[in-house]
PDB file of C-alpha atoms in Angstrom:
ATOM      1  CA  MET L   1       0.000   0.000   0.000  1.00  0.00           C
ATOM      2  CA  PHE L   2       2.972   2.320   0.614  1.00  0.00           C
ATOM      3  CA  TYR L   3       3.739   2.439  -3.114  1.00  0.00           C
ATOM      4  CA  LEU L   4       0.238   3.657  -3.945  1.00  0.00           C
ATOM      5  CA  PHE L   5       0.376   6.352  -1.264  1.00  0.00           C
ATOM      6  CA  LEU L   6       3.846   7.390  -2.397  1.00  0.00           C
ATOM      7  CA  LEU L   7       2.575   7.770  -5.949  1.00  0.00           C
ATOM      8  CA  ALA L   8      -0.373   9.871  -4.739  1.00  0.00           C
ATOM      9  CA  HIS L   9       2.038  12.086  -2.782  1.00  0.00           C
ATOM     10  CA  LEU L  10       4.368  12.558  -5.739  1.00  0.00           C
ATOM     11  CA  VAL L  11       1.518  13.392  -8.103  1.00  0.00           C
ATOM     12  CA  ALA L  12       0.119  15.946  -5.643  1.00  0.00           C
ATOM     13  CA  ASP L  13       3.466  17.501  -4.714  1.00  0.00           C
ATOM     14  CA  PHE L  14       5.127  17.601  -8.129  1.00  0.00           C
ATOM     15  CA  VAL L  15       2.772  16.919 -11.030  1.00  0.00           C
ATOM     16  CA  LEU L  16      -0.247  18.880  -9.742  1.00  0.00           C
ATOM     17  CA  GLN L  17       1.596  21.715  -7.996  1.00  0.00           C
ATOM     18  CA  PRO L  18       2.470  24.401 -10.536  1.00  0.00           C
ATOM     19  CA  TYR L  19       4.696  27.306  -9.597  1.00  0.00           C
ATOM     20  CA  TRP L  20       1.759  29.664  -9.005  1.00  0.00           C
ATOM     21  CA  LEU L  21       0.481  27.256  -6.323  1.00  0.00           C
ATOM     22  CA  VAL L  22       3.925  27.049  -4.712  1.00  0.00           C
ATOM     23  CA  VAL L  23       3.837  30.855  -4.396  1.00  0.00           C
ATOM     24  CA  ARG L  24       0.173  30.837  -3.317  1.00  0.00           C
ATOM     25  CA  LYS L  25       0.968  28.456  -0.430  1.00  0.00           C
ATOM     26  CA  ARG L  26       2.270  31.515   1.422  1.00  0.00           C
ATOM     27  CA  ARG L  27      -1.417  32.253   2.002  1.00  0.00           C
ATOM     28  CA  TRP L  28      -3.918  29.952   3.681  1.00  0.00           C
ATOM     29  CA  ASP L  29      -6.107  29.599   0.606  1.00  0.00           C
ATOM     30  CA  GLY L  30      -3.202  28.275  -1.457  1.00  0.00           C
ATOM     31  CA  LEU L  31      -2.089  25.984   1.348  1.00  0.00           C
ATOM     32  CA  LEU L  32      -5.584  24.558   1.756  1.00  0.00           C
ATOM     33  CA  LEU L  33      -5.964  24.162  -2.005  1.00  0.00           C
ATOM     34  CA  HIS L  34      -2.737  22.151  -2.066  1.00  0.00           C
ATOM     35  CA  GLY L  35      -4.002  20.089   0.881  1.00  0.00           C
ATOM     36  CA  ALA L  36      -7.215  19.389  -1.027  1.00  0.00           C
ATOM     37  CA  ILE L  37      -5.172  18.182  -3.998  1.00  0.00           C
ATOM     38  CA  VAL L  38      -3.130  15.904  -1.712  1.00  0.00           C
ATOM     39  CA  LEU L  39      -6.332  14.462  -0.234  1.00  0.00           C
ATOM     40  CA  ALA L  40      -7.981  14.086  -3.649  1.00  0.00           C
ATOM     41  CA  CYS L  41      -5.019  12.111  -4.958  1.00  0.00           C
ATOM     42  CA  MET L  42      -5.253   9.737  -1.998  1.00  0.00           C
ATOM     43  CA  LEU L  43      -9.042   9.463  -2.279  1.00  0.00           C
ATOM     44  CA  LEU L  44      -8.537   8.164  -5.822  1.00  0.00           C
ATOM     45  CA  LEU L  45      -6.449   5.240  -4.569  1.00  0.00           C
ATOM     46  CA  PRO L  46      -9.465   2.907  -4.097  1.00  0.00           C
ATOM     47  CA  LEU L  47      -9.788   2.964  -7.888  1.00  0.00           C
ATOM     48  CA  ALA L  48      -6.439   1.140  -7.994  1.00  0.00           C
ATOM     49  CA  ASP L  49      -6.884  -0.970  -4.855  1.00  0.00           C
ATOM     50  CA  ALA L  50     -10.234  -1.321  -3.109  1.00  0.00           C
ATOM     51  CA  GLY L  51      -8.436  -1.935   0.196  1.00  0.00           C
ATOM     52  CA  ALA L  52      -7.419   1.722   0.278  1.00  0.00           C
ATOM     53  CA  LEU L  53     -11.029   2.756   0.828  1.00  0.00           C
ATOM     54  CA  ALA L  54     -10.894   1.692   4.478  1.00  0.00           C
ATOM     55  CA  LEU L  55      -7.907   4.000   4.985  1.00  0.00           C
ATOM     56  CA  TRP L  56      -9.816   7.269   4.525  1.00  0.00           C
ATOM     57  CA  PRO L  57      -9.199   8.336   8.169  1.00  0.00           C
ATOM     58  CA  VAL L  58      -5.475   7.771   7.584  1.00  0.00           C
ATOM     59  CA  MET L  59      -5.737   9.888   4.442  1.00  0.00           C
ATOM     60  CA  LEU L  60      -7.236  12.748   6.461  1.00  0.00           C
ATOM     61  CA  ALA L  61      -4.421  12.522   9.024  1.00  0.00           C
ATOM     62  CA  ILE L  62      -1.751  12.439   6.306  1.00  0.00           C
ATOM     63  CA  THR L  63      -3.334  15.483   4.684  1.00  0.00           C
ATOM     64  CA  ALA L  64      -3.372  17.393   7.977  1.00  0.00           C
ATOM     65  CA  VAL L  65       0.308  16.658   8.619  1.00  0.00           C
ATOM     66  CA  HIS L  66       1.117  17.582   5.005  1.00  0.00           C
ATOM     67  CA  ILE L  67      -0.549  20.976   5.419  1.00  0.00           C
ATOM     68  CA  VAL L  68       1.238  21.643   8.714  1.00  0.00           C
ATOM     69  CA  ALA L  69       4.618  20.618   7.256  1.00  0.00           C
ATOM     70  CA  ASP L  70       4.132  22.852   4.230  1.00  0.00           C
ATOM     71  CA  ARG L  71       3.033  25.758   6.432  1.00  0.00           C
ATOM     72  CA  LEU L  72       6.140  25.378   8.573  1.00  0.00           C
ATOM     73  CA  LYS L  73       8.353  25.197   5.483  1.00  0.00           C
ATOM     74  CA  VAL L  74       6.796  28.349   4.044  1.00  0.00           C
ATOM     75  CA  ARG L  75       7.106  30.265   7.338  1.00  0.00           C
ATOM     76  CA  TYR L  76      10.427  28.996   8.660  1.00  0.00           C
ATOM     77  CA  GLY L  77      12.220  27.321   5.754  1.00  0.00           C
ATOM     78  CA  ASP L  78      14.483  30.316   5.205  1.00  0.00           C
ATOM     79  CA  ARG L  79      15.750  29.991   8.790  1.00  0.00           C
ATOM     80  CA  ILE L  80      17.241  26.554   8.186  1.00  0.00           C
ATOM     81  CA  PRO L  81      20.984  27.041   7.757  1.00  0.00           C
ATOM     82  CA  GLY L  82      22.608  25.953   4.551  1.00  0.00           C
ATOM     83  CA  PRO L  83      21.501  26.003   0.946  1.00  0.00           C
ATOM     84  CA  PRO L  84      17.818  26.283  -0.054  1.00  0.00           C
ATOM     85  CA  ILE L  85      17.742  22.579  -0.940  1.00  0.00           C
ATOM     86  CA  GLY L  86      17.721  21.807   2.810  1.00  0.00           C
ATOM     87  CA  PRO L  87      14.112  22.870   3.509  1.00  0.00           C
ATOM     88  CA  PHE L  88      12.961  21.183   0.284  1.00  0.00           C
ATOM     89  CA  LEU L  89      14.562  17.868   1.246  1.00  0.00           C
ATOM     90  CA  LEU L  90      13.404  18.127   4.862  1.00  0.00           C
ATOM     91  CA  ASP L  91       9.846  18.722   3.646  1.00  0.00           C
ATOM     92  CA  GLN L  92       9.969  15.607   1.474  1.00  0.00           C
ATOM     93  CA  VAL L  93      11.452  13.518   4.305  1.00  0.00           C
ATOM     94  CA  ILE L  94       8.618  14.652   6.582  1.00  0.00           C
ATOM     95  CA  HIS L  95       5.994  13.745   3.969  1.00  0.00           C
ATOM     96  CA  VAL L  96       7.406  10.270   3.290  1.00  0.00           C
ATOM     97  CA  THR L  97       7.946   9.619   7.008  1.00  0.00           C
ATOM     98  CA  THR L  98       4.326  10.604   7.615  1.00  0.00           C
ATOM     99  CA  LEU L  99       3.207   8.041   5.042  1.00  0.00           C
ATOM    100  CA  CYS L 100       5.332   5.347   6.695  1.00  0.00           C
ATOM    101  CA  VAL L 101       4.151   6.107  10.227  1.00  0.00           C
ATOM    102  CA  ALA L 102       0.469   6.513   9.335  1.00  0.00           C
ATOM    103  CA  LEU L 103       0.351   3.336   7.278  1.00  0.00           C
ATOM    104  CA  GLY L 104       2.438   1.533   9.899  1.00  0.00           C
ATOM    105  CA  LEU L 105      -0.157   2.355  12.534  1.00  0.00           C
ATOM    106  CA  ALA L 106      -3.060   1.301  10.314  1.00  0.00           C
ATOM    107  CA  LEU L 107      -1.860  -1.848   8.554  1.00  0.00           C
ATOM    108  CA  PRO L 108       0.288  -4.920   9.135  1.00  0.00           C
ATOM    109  CA  ALA L 109       3.769  -4.679   7.607  1.00  0.00           C
ATOM    110  CA  GLN L 110       2.988  -7.213   4.867  1.00  0.00           C
ATOM    111  CA  GLN L 111       0.245  -4.957   3.515  1.00  0.00           C
ATOM    112  CA  ILE L 112       2.463  -1.895   3.570  1.00  0.00           C
ATOM    113  CA  TRP L 113       5.772  -2.978   2.100  1.00  0.00           C
ATOM    114  CA  THR L 114       5.381  -6.094  -0.021  1.00  0.00           C
ATOM    115  CA  ILE L 115       5.097  -5.458  -3.716  1.00  0.00           C
ATOM    116  CA  THR L 116       2.544  -8.276  -3.980  1.00  0.00           C
ATOM    117  CA  ALA L 117       0.202  -6.761  -1.373  1.00  0.00           C
ATOM    118  CA  SER L 118      -1.573  -4.809  -4.100  1.00  0.00           C
ATOM    119  CA  PRO L 119      -1.946  -5.753  -7.758  1.00  0.00           C
ATOM    120  CA  MET L 120      -1.206  -2.119  -8.670  1.00  0.00           C
ATOM    121  CA  ALA L 121       1.904  -1.797  -6.474  1.00  0.00           C
ATOM    122  CA  PRO L 122       4.453  -2.607  -9.218  1.00  0.00           C
ATOM    123  CA  MET L 123       2.900  -0.077 -11.590  1.00  0.00           C
ATOM    124  CA  ALA L 124       2.706   2.518  -8.784  1.00  0.00           C
ATOM    125  CA  LEU L 125       6.393   1.957  -7.999  1.00  0.00           C
ATOM    126  CA  TYR L 126       7.376   2.431 -11.649  1.00  0.00           C
ATOM    127  CA  ALA L 127       5.192   5.523 -11.951  1.00  0.00           C
ATOM    128  CA  ALA L 128       6.666   6.961  -8.744  1.00  0.00           C
ATOM    129  CA  ALA L 129      10.196   6.413 -10.062  1.00  0.00           C
ATOM    130  CA  TYR L 130       9.197   8.130 -13.304  1.00  0.00           C
ATOM    131  CA  ILE L 131       7.804  11.157 -11.451  1.00  0.00           C
ATOM    132  CA  VAL L 132      10.930  11.410  -9.300  1.00  0.00           C
ATOM    133  CA  ALA L 133      13.114  11.274 -12.415  1.00  0.00           C
ATOM    134  CA  THR L 134      11.097  13.685 -14.541  1.00  0.00           C
ATOM    135  CA  CYS L 135       9.624  16.126 -12.021  1.00  0.00           C
ATOM    136  CA  ALA L 136      11.090  15.925  -8.515  1.00  0.00           C
ATOM    137  CA  THR L 137      14.759  15.689  -9.501  1.00  0.00           C
ATOM    138  CA  PRO L 138      14.688  18.664 -11.901  1.00  0.00           C
ATOM    139  CA  ILE L 139      12.819  20.748  -9.316  1.00  0.00           C
ATOM    140  CA  GLY L 140      15.348  19.729  -6.667  1.00  0.00           C
ATOM    141  CA  VAL L 141      18.239  20.637  -8.957  1.00  0.00           C
ATOM    142  CA  MET L 142      16.701  24.058  -9.709  1.00  0.00           C
ATOM    143  CA  ILE L 143      16.297  24.708  -5.969  1.00  0.00           C
ATOM    144  CA  TRP L 144      19.818  23.482  -5.272  1.00  0.00           C
ATOM    145  CA  LEU L 145      21.312  25.764  -7.925  1.00  0.00           C
ATOM    146  CA  ASP L 146      19.192  28.758  -6.949  1.00  0.00           C
TER     147      ASP L 146
END
């Protein structure tokens, strides 16, 4: 199940977050819009695996933590010493850690980590790798070089 949630996160954070929304997240309406996109991506997961439907409370919790993490990054990210890539990477670590912890509390390990736990897990893993290669890495490089 982790691979499906990771894909939903990557789609919401990189594919469906244009630059205007990144800038708009400095205001609450932009931050909540981004949170709604994060939640919508997770709410679509039952289309790939019906077992995800029972995890809607987990999806709400993940969305809440995502919004808080993004708010903290927007407000305090410039106070983190070092290059601007630091807050970006810390934000992504927080998001992925949130997925791991939330799913770890809700499901047995076999349903979280095994690639055979969901028929869509292999495709989700490939799609996630594609998004990292085509969207997340170039964005990270631009932030690093900024």
